[in-house]
Short mmCIF file of C-alpha atoms in Angstrom, two decimals:
data_model
loop_
_atom_site.label_atom_id
_atom_site.label_comp_id
_atom_site.label_asym_id
_atom_site.label_seq_id
_atom_site.Cartn_x
_atom_site.Cartn_y
_atom_site.Cartn_z
CA MET I 7 -33.30 48.11 24.69
CA ILE I 8 -31.19 48.91 27.17
CA GLN I 9 -29.42 52.59 27.67
CA ILE I 10 -25.36 52.73 28.92
CA ILE I 11 -24.97 56.15 30.67
CA THR I 12 -21.47 57.38 30.40
CA LEU I 13 -22.06 60.76 31.62
CA LYS I 14 -24.52 62.34 34.01
CA ILE I 15 -27.83 60.42 34.23
CA PRO I 16 -30.77 61.36 32.25
CA ASP I 17 -33.99 63.51 34.16
CA ASP I 18 -35.75 60.62 33.19
CA PHE I 19 -33.54 57.93 34.62
CA ASP I 20 -34.57 54.63 34.80
CA TYR I 21 -32.48 51.94 36.33
CA GLN I 22 -34.32 49.19 34.06
CA VAL I 23 -33.38 50.61 31.25
CA HIS I 24 -30.25 53.08 32.00
CA LYS I 25 -27.26 51.36 32.86
CA PRO I 26 -24.80 53.88 34.20
CA LEU I 27 -21.26 53.26 33.58
CA GLY I 28 -19.79 53.93 36.79
CA ALA I 29 -21.11 55.98 39.79
CA HIS I 30 -19.20 59.24 38.54
CA CYS I 31 -22.27 59.02 36.46
CA PHE I 32 -24.00 60.28 39.27
CA LEU I 33 -22.14 63.60 39.91
CA GLY I 34 -24.47 66.74 40.65
CA SER I 35 -27.40 67.31 42.79
CA LEU I 36 -28.38 65.62 46.41
CA GLU I 37 -31.45 64.25 44.35
CA ASP I 38 -28.77 62.02 41.99
CA PHE I 39 -27.13 60.76 44.80
CA LYS I 40 -30.55 59.53 46.13
CA LYS I 41 -31.10 57.82 42.64
CA TYR I 42 -27.08 56.13 43.24
CA LYS I 43 -28.46 54.95 46.46
CA GLN I 44 -31.77 53.14 44.42
CA SER I 45 -29.59 52.20 42.09
CA TYR I 46 -27.27 50.49 43.30
CA LEU I 47 -29.55 48.95 46.15
CA ASN I 48 -31.40 47.36 42.82
CA PHE I 49 -27.95 46.73 40.32
CA GLY I 50 -25.86 45.84 43.20
CA SER I 51 -21.79 46.15 42.76
CA THR I 52 -20.21 45.33 39.60
CA ILE I 53 -16.64 45.64 40.62
CA ASN I 54 -14.88 43.64 43.68
CA PHE I 55 -11.78 44.23 45.62
CA GLN I 56 -10.52 41.34 43.52
CA ASP I 57 -11.94 42.37 40.21
CA GLN I 58 -10.18 45.71 41.12
CA LYS I 59 -7.08 43.68 42.48
CA GLY I 60 -6.85 42.14 39.23
CA ILE I 61 -7.62 45.07 36.89
CA ASN I 62 -5.00 47.04 38.80
CA ASP I 63 -2.41 44.11 38.49
CA ARG I 64 -3.18 44.11 34.79
CA SER I 65 -2.99 47.65 34.28
CA CYS I 66 0.81 47.21 35.46
CA GLN I 67 1.69 44.29 33.20
CA TYR I 68 -0.01 46.78 30.57
CA SER I 69 2.42 48.95 31.70
CA LYS I 70 5.44 47.56 31.28
CA TYR I 71 4.94 45.71 27.97
CA PHE I 72 4.06 49.30 26.53
CA ILE I 73 7.44 50.45 27.84
CA HIS I 74 9.09 48.07 26.61
CA LYS I 75 7.41 48.59 23.22
CA ALA I 76 7.24 52.69 23.42
CA THR I 77 11.18 52.89 23.95
CA PRO I 78 12.20 52.72 20.52
CA GLU I 79 9.82 54.89 19.40
CA LEU I 80 10.44 57.95 22.09
CA ASN I 81 14.16 57.20 21.62
CA LYS I 82 13.75 57.99 17.60
CA ILE I 83 11.13 60.99 18.64
CA ASN I 84 13.69 62.97 20.88
CA LYS I 85 16.75 61.53 19.25
CA THR I 86 18.24 59.88 22.50
CA SER I 87 19.31 56.45 23.51
CA TYR I 88 17.59 55.93 26.76
CA SER I 89 16.63 52.69 28.49
CA GLU I 90 13.51 51.33 29.60
CA ARG I 91 14.33 52.03 33.51
CA PHE I 92 14.09 55.62 31.82
CA PHE I 93 10.54 55.19 30.80
CA GLU I 94 9.92 53.21 33.57
CA ILE I 95 10.28 56.22 35.93
CA LEU I 96 8.65 58.79 33.48
CA LEU I 97 5.76 56.55 32.43
CA TYR I 98 4.70 54.29 35.03
CA PRO I 99 2.10 56.90 36.94
CA PHE I 100 0.56 57.71 33.71
CA LEU I 101 0.35 54.01 32.09
CA ILE I 102 -0.60 52.48 35.37
CA ASN I 103 -3.47 55.07 35.36
CA ILE I 104 -4.42 55.11 32.06
CA PHE I 105 -4.89 51.39 32.19
CA ASN I 106 -6.59 51.26 35.22
CA ILE I 107 -9.42 53.75 33.99
CA ILE I 108 -9.63 51.81 30.82
CA LEU I 109 -9.88 48.27 31.86
CA TYR I 110 -12.04 49.15 34.69
CA GLN I 111 -14.57 50.75 31.91
CA LYS I 112 -14.22 47.74 29.90
CA SER I 113 -14.85 45.36 32.86
CA HIS I 114 -18.10 47.50 32.99
CA ILE I 115 -19.56 47.09 29.49
CA GLN I 116 -18.47 43.36 29.56
CA LYS I 117 -20.63 42.91 32.87
CA ILE I 118 -23.30 44.57 31.44
CA ILE I 119 -23.43 42.82 28.41
CA GLU I 120 -23.28 39.56 30.59
CA LEU I 121 -26.15 40.61 32.37
CA HIS I 122 -28.07 41.39 29.16
CA LYS I 123 -27.51 39.35 26.42
CA ASP I 124 -30.63 39.29 24.58
CA VAL I 125 -31.56 42.73 24.47
CA ASP I 126 -30.26 45.57 22.32
CA ILE I 127 -27.86 48.08 23.76
CA GLU I 128 -26.78 51.27 22.86
CA ILE I 129 -24.53 53.92 24.56
CA VAL I 130 -24.31 57.46 24.78
CA GLY I 131 -21.18 59.39 25.24
CA ILE I 132 -18.22 61.95 24.24
CA ASP I 133 -17.31 61.79 20.34
CA PRO I 134 -14.51 59.13 20.21
CA ASN I 135 -12.88 60.80 17.35
CA HIS I 136 -12.33 63.65 19.42
CA ASN I 137 -8.62 64.34 20.18
CA TYR I 138 -7.37 64.94 23.72
CA GLU I 139 -4.14 66.19 24.33
CA PHE I 140 -1.86 66.42 27.49
CA HIS I 141 1.13 68.85 27.81
CA ASP I 142 2.41 67.15 30.81
CA SER I 143 1.70 64.19 33.46
CA TYR I 144 0.14 67.05 35.92
CA ASN I 145 -1.59 68.65 32.81
CA TYR I 146 -3.50 64.73 32.66
CA HIS I 147 -4.33 64.58 36.29
CA LEU I 148 -5.67 67.63 36.25
CA ASN I 149 -7.88 67.16 32.75
CA GLY I 150 -7.92 63.15 32.30
CA THR I 151 -7.73 61.26 35.62
CA PHE I 152 -10.36 63.98 37.23
CA ASN I 153 -12.50 64.77 33.72
CA PRO I 154 -15.95 62.75 33.78
CA GLU I 155 -15.80 63.65 30.33
CA PHE I 156 -12.74 61.82 29.63
CA HIS I 157 -13.86 58.66 30.86
CA SER I 158 -16.68 59.13 28.84
CA TRP I 159 -14.50 59.43 26.03
CA ILE I 160 -12.36 56.09 27.08
CA ALA I 161 -15.92 54.04 27.26
CA MET I 162 -16.91 55.04 23.69
CA LYS I 163 -13.20 54.48 22.44
CA LEU I 164 -13.79 51.31 23.73
CA VAL I 165 -16.53 50.32 22.39
CA LYS I 166 -15.78 51.45 18.84
CA LEU I 167 -12.61 48.87 19.01
CA TYR I 168 -14.48 46.03 20.70
CA PHE I 169 -18.22 45.69 21.66
CA LYS I 170 -19.22 46.11 17.83
CA ASP I 171 -22.35 44.91 18.42
CA ILE I 172 -23.24 48.27 20.83
CA LYS I 173 -24.71 50.89 18.95
CA ILE I 174 -23.65 54.34 19.06
CA LEU I 175 -26.73 56.25 19.73
CA HIS I 176 -25.11 59.82 20.21
CA CYS I 177 -21.42 61.58 19.88
CA LEU I 178 -21.65 64.41 22.15
CA LYS I 179 -18.86 67.44 22.16
CA PRO I 180 -16.86 67.90 25.35
CA GLN I 181 -18.43 70.69 27.68
CA ASN I 182 -15.08 71.10 30.44
CA ASN I 183 -12.80 73.92 29.96
CA PHE I 184 -8.89 72.07 30.38
CA LYS I 185 -7.62 73.23 33.92
CA SER I 186 -4.66 75.09 33.12
CA ASN I 187 -1.18 74.09 35.28
CA PRO I 188 1.54 76.35 35.36
CA GLN I 189 4.26 75.65 32.99
CA ILE I 190 7.00 73.58 34.36
CA GLN I 191 9.91 76.07 35.14
CA LYS I 192 13.75 74.69 35.02
CA GLN I 193 15.47 75.32 38.23
CA PRO I 194 18.23 74.06 40.12
CA PHE I 195 18.56 70.12 40.11
CA MET I 196 19.12 69.79 44.05
CA HIS I 197 20.25 66.46 46.04
CA ILE I 198 16.81 66.39 47.57
CA ASN I 199 14.47 66.61 44.86
CA GLY I 200 10.21 66.77 45.60
CA GLY I 201 9.95 68.03 49.02
CA LEU I 202 11.05 66.04 52.21
CA THR I 203 7.86 67.13 54.86
CA GLY I 204 8.86 68.19 57.81
CA THR I 205 12.29 69.50 57.43
CA GLY I 206 13.45 73.00 58.15
CA TRP I 207 15.72 74.77 55.68
CA LEU I 208 18.72 74.42 57.96
CA SER I 209 18.30 70.26 57.76
CA LYS I 210 17.78 70.40 54.17
CA LEU I 211 20.90 71.98 53.75
CA LEU I 212 22.68 69.66 55.75
CA LEU I 213 21.51 66.76 54.10
CA ASN I 214 22.14 68.14 50.67
CA LEU I 215 25.76 68.71 51.72
CA VAL I 216 26.31 65.53 53.21
CA LEU I 217 24.67 63.89 50.16
CA SER I 218 27.41 66.00 47.77
CA CYS I 219 30.13 64.58 49.66
CA LYS I 220 29.31 61.16 49.70
CA GLN I 221 30.90 59.52 46.71
CA SER I 222 30.19 55.76 46.89
CA SER I 223 27.45 53.16 48.45
CA ARG I 224 27.53 49.26 49.33
CA PHE I 225 24.59 49.62 48.01
CA ASN I 226 25.15 49.60 44.20
CA LYS I 227 21.86 47.85 43.14
CA ASN I 228 18.35 49.09 43.28
CA ASN I 229 15.89 47.10 44.88
CA CYS I 230 14.54 43.91 43.54
CA LYS I 231 11.72 43.88 40.93
CA TYR I 232 8.16 42.69 40.73
CA ASP I 233 7.95 39.79 38.23
CA LEU I 234 5.47 41.27 35.85
CA ILE I 235 4.06 38.36 33.43
CA GLU I 236 3.89 39.74 29.84
CA PRO I 237 0.23 40.20 28.67
CA LYS I 238 -0.20 37.54 26.22
CA LYS I 239 -2.08 39.68 23.47
CA VAL I 240 -2.26 43.47 23.30
CA ASP I 241 -3.80 44.65 20.15
CA LYS I 242 -2.48 47.60 17.71
CA GLY I 243 -5.88 49.73 18.29
CA LEU I 244 -5.10 49.95 22.25
CA PHE I 245 -1.65 50.41 21.51
CA GLU I 246 -1.81 53.37 19.20
CA MET I 247 -5.06 55.12 21.43
CA VAL I 248 -2.63 55.25 24.43
CA PHE I 249 0.54 56.19 22.46
CA GLU I 250 -1.28 59.07 21.24
CA LEU I 251 -2.49 60.01 25.04
CA PHE I 252 1.30 60.24 25.90
CA PRO I 253 1.72 64.01 27.35
CA GLU I 254 3.85 66.23 25.53
CA SER I 255 6.36 66.43 27.39
CA THR I 256 7.43 62.76 27.07
CA LYS I 257 7.96 63.59 23.39
CA LYS I 258 10.32 67.14 24.38
CA ILE I 259 13.00 65.11 26.88
CA ASN I 260 15.66 67.83 26.03
CA TYR I 261 13.73 70.85 26.70
CA TYR I 262 13.45 69.59 30.49
CA ILE I 263 16.53 68.56 30.97
CA ASN I 264 18.67 70.98 33.35
CA ASP I 265 21.16 72.23 30.64
CA LYS I 266 23.54 73.66 33.75
CA GLN I 267 24.06 70.51 35.11
CA LYS I 268 24.19 68.07 31.84
CA THR I 269 28.00 67.61 32.77
CA TYR I 270 27.70 67.53 36.90
CA ILE I 271 26.53 63.43 37.70
CA LYS I 272 25.38 63.61 41.23
CA LYS I 273 25.94 60.63 43.28
CA PHE I 274 22.98 60.31 45.47
CA ILE I 275 19.80 61.95 44.95
CA LEU I 276 17.25 62.07 47.48
CA GLY I 277 13.27 61.87 46.19
CA SER I 278 9.85 60.10 45.84
CA GLU I 279 7.06 62.17 46.67
CA SER I 280 7.39 63.87 42.94
CA LEU I 281 8.01 60.73 40.67
CA TYR I 282 3.86 60.83 40.44
CA HIS I 283 3.19 64.20 38.22
CA ASP I 284 6.27 66.26 37.99
CA ASP I 285 7.53 65.64 35.06
CA TYR I 286 10.73 68.10 35.37
CA VAL I 287 11.92 66.04 38.54
CA LYS I 288 10.97 62.64 36.77
CA ILE I 289 13.09 63.11 33.62
CA ASN I 290 15.93 64.80 35.73
CA VAL I 291 16.10 61.86 38.43
CA ALA I 292 15.61 59.58 35.51
CA ASP I 293 18.70 61.63 33.82
CA LYS I 294 20.87 60.96 36.65
CA ILE I 295 20.26 57.67 37.18
CA GLU I 296 21.19 56.67 33.26
CA LYS I 297 24.10 58.28 34.37
CA GLY I 298 24.92 56.21 37.33
CA ALA I 299 23.57 58.07 39.93
CA ARG I 300 21.71 55.98 43.22
CA LEU I 301 18.27 57.19 44.11
CA ILE I 302 17.53 57.22 47.69
CA GLY I 303 13.46 56.90 48.10
CA TYR I 304 11.73 58.00 50.99
CA GLN I 305 7.75 57.18 52.40
CA HIS I 306 6.40 60.22 51.82
CA GLY I 307 2.41 59.27 53.50
CA GLY I 308 0.63 56.82 55.75
CA VAL I 309 -1.83 54.77 53.07
CA ASN I 310 -0.88 51.26 52.60
CA TYR I 311 2.58 52.33 53.01
CA GLY I 312 4.13 49.02 55.14
CA PHE I 313 0.61 47.85 56.29
CA GLY I 314 -1.20 47.36 53.33
CA SER I 315 -1.68 43.84 51.12
CA SER I 316 -1.29 45.03 47.97
CA ASN I 317 0.87 47.99 46.82
CA LEU I 318 1.74 47.58 43.56
CA ASN I 319 1.78 50.60 42.02
CA THR I 320 3.88 52.43 44.66
CA ALA I 321 6.20 49.73 44.27
CA LEU I 322 6.57 49.87 40.59
CA ILE I 323 6.74 54.11 40.93
CA GLU I 324 8.74 54.26 44.43
CA TYR I 325 10.17 50.91 45.58
CA TYR I 326 11.94 49.97 42.57
CA PRO I 327 13.81 52.85 41.17
CA SER I 328 15.07 53.17 44.77
CA THR I 329 18.30 51.75 45.42
CA ILE I 330 17.35 52.47 49.13
CA PHE I 331 13.65 53.11 50.22
CA ILE I 332 13.37 55.14 53.48
CA THR I 333 10.26 53.85 55.78
CA TRP I 334 9.29 54.52 58.87
CA GLY I 335 9.37 52.17 60.45
CA TRP I 336 8.78 48.49 58.35
CA LYS I 337 11.17 46.40 57.14
CA GLU I 338 9.40 44.73 54.24
CA GLN I 339 5.62 44.69 53.42
CA ALA I 340 3.89 41.36 51.85
CA GLU I 341 6.20 40.04 48.41
CA TYR I 342 7.60 43.04 47.55
CA GLN I 343 11.42 43.41 47.98
CA GLY I 344 14.18 45.75 48.31
CA ASN I 345 16.45 47.61 50.83
CA PHE I 346 14.27 48.86 52.80
CA ILE I 347 15.70 51.09 56.00
CA PRO I 348 13.81 52.02 58.67
CA LEU I 349 14.38 56.11 60.01
CA PRO I 350 12.63 58.19 62.28
CA SER I 351 10.05 60.43 60.16
CA PRO I 352 10.95 64.23 59.96
CA TYR I 353 7.23 64.90 59.32
CA LEU I 354 5.95 62.39 62.29
CA SER I 355 9.06 63.72 64.41
CA LYS I 356 7.88 67.39 64.26
CA ALA I 357 4.43 66.83 65.36
CA ALA I 358 5.89 64.21 67.94
CA GLY I 359 7.23 67.08 69.08
CA ALA I 360 4.97 70.26 68.77
CA LYS I 361 3.28 71.67 71.65
CA LYS I 362 -0.51 70.55 71.86
CA ASN I 363 -3.07 73.03 73.30
CA LYS I 364 -5.46 70.69 74.01
CA THR I 365 -9.38 70.80 73.71
CA ASN I 366 -12.63 68.86 74.61
CA LYS I 367 -13.33 68.62 70.91
CA ILE I 368 -13.54 65.24 68.53
CA ILE I 369 -12.41 65.26 65.43
CA PHE I 370 -13.94 62.98 62.65
CA ALA I 371 -12.23 62.82 59.31
CA GLY I 372 -12.74 60.29 56.37
CA CYS I 373 -10.89 59.42 53.58
CA ARG I 374 -11.93 60.77 49.83
CA MET I 375 -15.27 59.88 48.19
CA VAL I 376 -14.32 60.23 44.58
CA LEU I 377 -16.94 58.85 42.13
CA LEU I 378 -14.68 58.45 39.60
CA PRO I 379 -12.27 55.21 39.37
CA ASN I 380 -8.98 56.83 39.78
CA LYS I 381 -6.62 54.97 42.19
CA PHE I 382 -6.43 51.65 43.45
CA ASP I 383 -5.40 50.54 47.06
CA SER I 384 -6.05 53.97 48.94
CA GLN I 385 -9.94 54.57 48.98
CA PRO I 386 -12.53 52.65 48.78
CA ASN I 387 -13.46 52.39 45.07
CA PRO I 388 -16.61 53.29 43.70
CA GLU I 389 -19.04 51.29 44.13
CA LYS I 390 -18.01 50.76 47.87
CA LEU I 391 -18.52 54.18 48.66
CA ILE I 392 -22.42 53.37 49.59
CA LYS I 393 -21.51 51.12 52.20
CA TYR I 394 -18.83 53.46 53.02
CA TRP I 395 -21.01 56.51 53.27
CA ASN I 396 -23.79 54.11 55.68
CA TRP I 397 -21.20 53.18 58.10
CA LYS I 398 -20.40 56.78 58.30
CA LEU I 399 -23.83 57.53 59.20
CA ASP I 400 -24.45 55.06 61.73
CA LEU I 401 -21.58 55.95 63.62
CA LEU I 402 -23.29 59.29 64.02
CA LYS I 403 -26.34 58.41 64.42
CA LYS I 404 -25.20 55.93 67.24
CA LEU I 405 -22.97 58.27 69.26
CA HIS I 406 -24.71 59.92 72.54
CA LYS I 407 -25.83 63.38 72.25
CA THR I 408 -23.12 64.74 74.28
CA GLY I 409 -20.50 63.00 71.81
CA LEU I 410 -22.30 64.71 68.90
CA ASP I 411 -22.01 68.05 71.04
CA ASN I 412 -18.14 67.98 71.22
CA LEU I 413 -17.20 65.97 67.72
CA ILE I 414 -15.88 68.41 64.64
CA VAL I 415 -16.16 67.04 61.07
CA LYS I 416 -13.17 68.40 58.68
CA PRO I 417 -14.59 67.44 55.81
CA TYR I 418 -12.16 66.15 53.00
CA PRO I 419 -11.41 69.03 50.43
CA GLN I 420 -14.06 69.00 48.26
CA SER I 421 -13.74 68.43 44.64
CA PRO I 422 -16.81 68.64 41.95
CA ASN I 423 -16.18 64.56 41.65
CA GLU I 424 -16.98 63.63 44.78
CA ILE I 425 -19.99 62.73 47.18
CA PRO I 426 -20.97 66.65 48.60
CA GLU I 427 -20.01 64.96 52.29
CA ARG I 428 -20.84 68.30 53.88
CA LYS I 429 -23.90 68.95 52.56
CA LEU I 430 -25.57 65.52 52.87
CA LEU I 431 -24.33 65.30 56.71
CA SER I 432 -25.83 68.97 57.57
CA MET I 433 -28.87 67.77 56.23
CA GLN I 434 -29.18 64.64 58.46
CA PHE I 435 -27.86 66.43 61.26
CA PRO I 436 -28.57 70.06 61.15
CA LYS I 437 -26.52 70.91 64.32
CA LEU I 438 -23.32 68.93 63.53
CA GLN I 439 -20.28 71.00 63.61
CA PHE I 440 -18.19 71.63 60.98
CA SER I 441 -14.21 72.97 60.29
CA HIS I 442 -12.24 73.74 57.84
CA GLU I 443 -9.27 74.93 59.23
CA ASN I 444 -5.86 72.39 58.66
CA LEU I 445 -6.40 68.53 59.58
CA GLU I 446 -2.88 68.60 61.63
CA SER I 447 -3.63 71.48 63.45
CA LEU I 448 -7.58 70.30 64.47
CA ILE I 449 -5.67 66.40 65.79
CA LYS I 450 -3.10 68.24 67.75
CA LYS I 451 -5.52 70.26 69.19
CA SER I 452 -8.33 67.71 69.72
CA ALA I 453 -9.30 65.18 72.56
CA LEU I 454 -9.63 62.70 70.54
CA TYR I 455 -8.94 61.92 66.63
CA LEU I 456 -11.64 59.66 65.29
CA THR I 457 -11.13 58.18 61.40
CA ASP I 458 -12.58 55.51 59.17
CA TYR I 459 -9.47 55.06 57.32
CA PRO I 460 -6.00 54.07 57.83
CA GLY I 461 -4.71 57.18 56.10
CA THR I 462 -1.38 59.93 56.69
CA PRO I 463 -3.59 61.67 59.56
CA PHE I 464 -4.34 58.47 61.46
CA VAL I 465 -0.24 57.49 61.35
CA PHE I 466 0.36 61.16 62.27
CA SER I 467 -1.98 60.85 65.48
CA MET I 468 -0.59 57.58 66.80
CA ALA I 469 3.03 59.25 66.20
CA GLY I 470 1.83 61.96 68.01
CA ASN I 471 0.18 60.00 71.12
CA ILE I 472 -3.31 61.61 70.50
CA PRO I 473 -6.24 59.55 71.89
CA THR I 474 -6.98 57.69 68.59
CA VAL I 475 -10.05 55.25 67.77
CA CYS I 476 -10.54 53.99 63.95
CA PHE I 477 -12.58 51.79 62.29
CA TRP I 478 -12.98 50.56 58.41
CA ASP I 479 -14.19 47.62 56.18
CA ASN I 480 -11.11 45.56 56.20
CA GLU I 481 -12.45 45.13 52.30
CA ASN I 482 -12.05 48.33 51.32
CA PHE I 483 -8.06 48.47 53.27
CA PRO I 484 -7.00 44.73 53.71
CA PHE I 485 -3.72 44.62 55.81
CA ASN I 486 -0.66 42.06 54.97
CA LEU I 487 0.02 39.27 57.47
CA SER I 488 2.59 41.33 59.70
CA ALA I 489 0.67 44.42 59.70
CA LYS I 490 -2.62 42.39 60.94
CA ARG I 491 -0.91 41.19 64.08
CA SER I 492 -0.46 45.15 64.99
CA LEU I 493 -4.35 45.45 63.91
CA GLN I 494 -5.34 42.69 66.47
CA THR I 495 -3.28 44.51 68.90
CA LEU I 496 -5.07 47.58 67.92
CA LYS I 497 -8.14 45.62 68.50
CA GLU I 498 -7.72 44.30 71.47
CA CYS I 499 -7.71 47.81 73.18
CA LYS I 500 -10.29 49.40 71.26
CA ILE I 501 -8.26 51.62 69.13
CA TYR I 502 -9.70 49.93 66.11
CA HIS I 503 -13.02 48.54 65.33
CA THR I 504 -14.22 46.31 62.61
CA ASN I 505 -17.62 48.48 62.50
CA PRO I 506 -18.80 51.54 63.29
CA ARG I 507 -20.94 50.23 66.07
CA SER I 508 -18.42 49.15 68.08
CA ALA I 509 -16.67 52.43 67.12
CA ALA I 510 -20.05 54.36 68.61
CA GLU I 511 -20.19 52.02 71.42
CA HIS I 512 -16.57 52.42 72.90
CA LEU I 513 -16.92 56.39 72.51
CA ASN I 514 -20.16 56.09 74.37
CA THR I 515 -18.50 53.94 77.32
CA ILE I 516 -15.51 56.39 77.71
CA GLY I 517 -17.58 59.59 77.65
CA SER I 518 -15.34 62.32 78.87
CA ASP I 519 -12.83 60.10 80.37
CA ILE I 520 -10.73 59.72 76.75
CA MET I 521 -7.33 60.39 78.67
CA ASP I 522 -7.98 57.71 81.47
CA TRP I 523 -8.55 55.27 79.13
CA TRP I 524 -5.93 56.05 76.63
CA MET I 525 -3.25 56.14 78.97
CA GLU I 526 -3.81 52.30 80.57
CA LYS I 527 -0.90 50.28 80.45
CA ASN I 528 -1.85 47.91 77.23
CA VAL I 529 -3.33 50.83 75.30
CA GLN I 530 0.03 52.69 75.47
CA GLU I 531 1.94 49.52 74.50
CA ALA I 532 -0.10 48.75 71.39
CA ARG I 533 0.28 52.48 70.29
CA LYS I 534 4.06 52.37 70.97
CA ASP I 535 4.47 49.23 68.82
CA PHE I 536 2.50 50.45 66.15
CA ALA I 537 3.90 53.75 65.96
CA HIS I 538 7.54 52.12 66.33
CA GLN I 539 6.59 50.18 62.87
CA TYR I 540 4.46 52.76 61.08
CA ALA I 541 5.12 55.84 62.40
CA ARG I 542 8.94 56.38 63.59
CA THR I 543 10.02 59.33 65.34
CA SER I 544 12.65 60.94 67.09
CA ARG I 545 13.50 64.50 68.38
CA THR I 546 16.97 64.14 66.90
CA TRP I 547 15.89 62.48 63.20
CA TYR I 548 18.76 64.46 61.28
CA VAL I 549 21.44 62.95 63.07
CA ASP I 550 19.73 59.60 62.30
CA TRP I 551 19.47 60.46 58.70
CA ILE I 552 22.91 62.21 58.60
CA LYS I 553 24.39 58.50 60.50
CA PHE I 554 22.71 56.36 57.63
CA ILE I 555 24.31 58.51 54.62
CA VAL I 556 27.48 58.58 56.06
CA ARG I 557 27.52 54.74 56.21
CA LEU I 558 25.80 54.29 52.64
#
């Protein structure tokens, strides 16, 4: 007999008997984390990158299929006549996420069954008859995506639907209280929605003014759509399960439409960032597009934009609804087609032009270490976190004492579903320094920025010409063919390293002579080339943006 664990592991945990359904089952004490490492070494990784990519691709296929099927029903509920495109803007972020969770859990259960064909299997988790309700997408983000009990409930529902031979041993009642988020308030719907980081009130006012005067565009079509193969079969039970989880906001669309602007049709909307969790923005953007407006999307982060080999989630949510998508320098990304327009980033331009008060400190910051499966392609999947964590430890162990004395670790803002980075590092390195100051501020005044993932702070430091050393596992963060060339150039001048040992050796070699190395001709040329493609800046970025809008 084996037992599938969907929540926290029991006190008498035995990896021979108990089969955790994921890394999140080890959330809790530091002792539990040690058990996670032991279980990992004995049980091995059950979901590799290709498995995870396959899960994500199928999640996107299922999402498109569900929108096609759900559109008539949602229009009937809301007494509207919107197209599928409207509901794609509204529902893709929710559906892609929920299907990633469902297919991830289902894949784990199937692998456990395959490994134990001749053994009776039972499962413990949240009662599958419990009802979860979310009043909007952000509420789901808080209480679904990052709620271990919700993940347990999904697993129990899947067993009930698909795995009849598994015995449901215990049905537990949810213990977590839902986190509340403020009810969405109706507000003036501007031409710029979702924020545009790096813009001051004056530059934002100018952009709004120019957009409001613009009446037509030479770009009349949306970005090309990625062909998604419709799944051969999706059963009725799964459809009903997901439809019942739709946030209430999807069934109260008219409430969110800004009444004062129903008759005023904007020609252009500049927005992208809030197309994930802000239902007010999503519904109003989709409504204006239905009436003929053009959406100009824009890049608002660094992870995977332009250089990632797989970015289908972002493509569906941001690239394809946009008539034009403004990037930080790149013109193409793998197989994703569209009207990609490179312009200097307001956010990065502000950083590059800011005054830098230098210290002798090295700032080390990494990515989130979330043990719940929630997002593909921007962080290591939970099964890869042990290797990711060990690489972090290896680097610190190999740094010379002088390097450690000058090192400050900036932990990622901690949530209950993440590896307790500061506690674990403090146990192994009692004298290690930590800071909870804003990371951008720390980077700007650092002697060198050290990181183990290609996230927004990495792009920020390269744009600001701040000495940078980085290392990561290419399996966790695979680059596309075009970006690999830039990465190879960064590797040749020792900015990028393929493992922590190489990065530590380089830091030990340059010692305090950081600027001597950083200002070498080949290093600066490599940085400038990367920044031009993926982190473009300009002191007069707003002039470039206004010229672009005028030429639309």
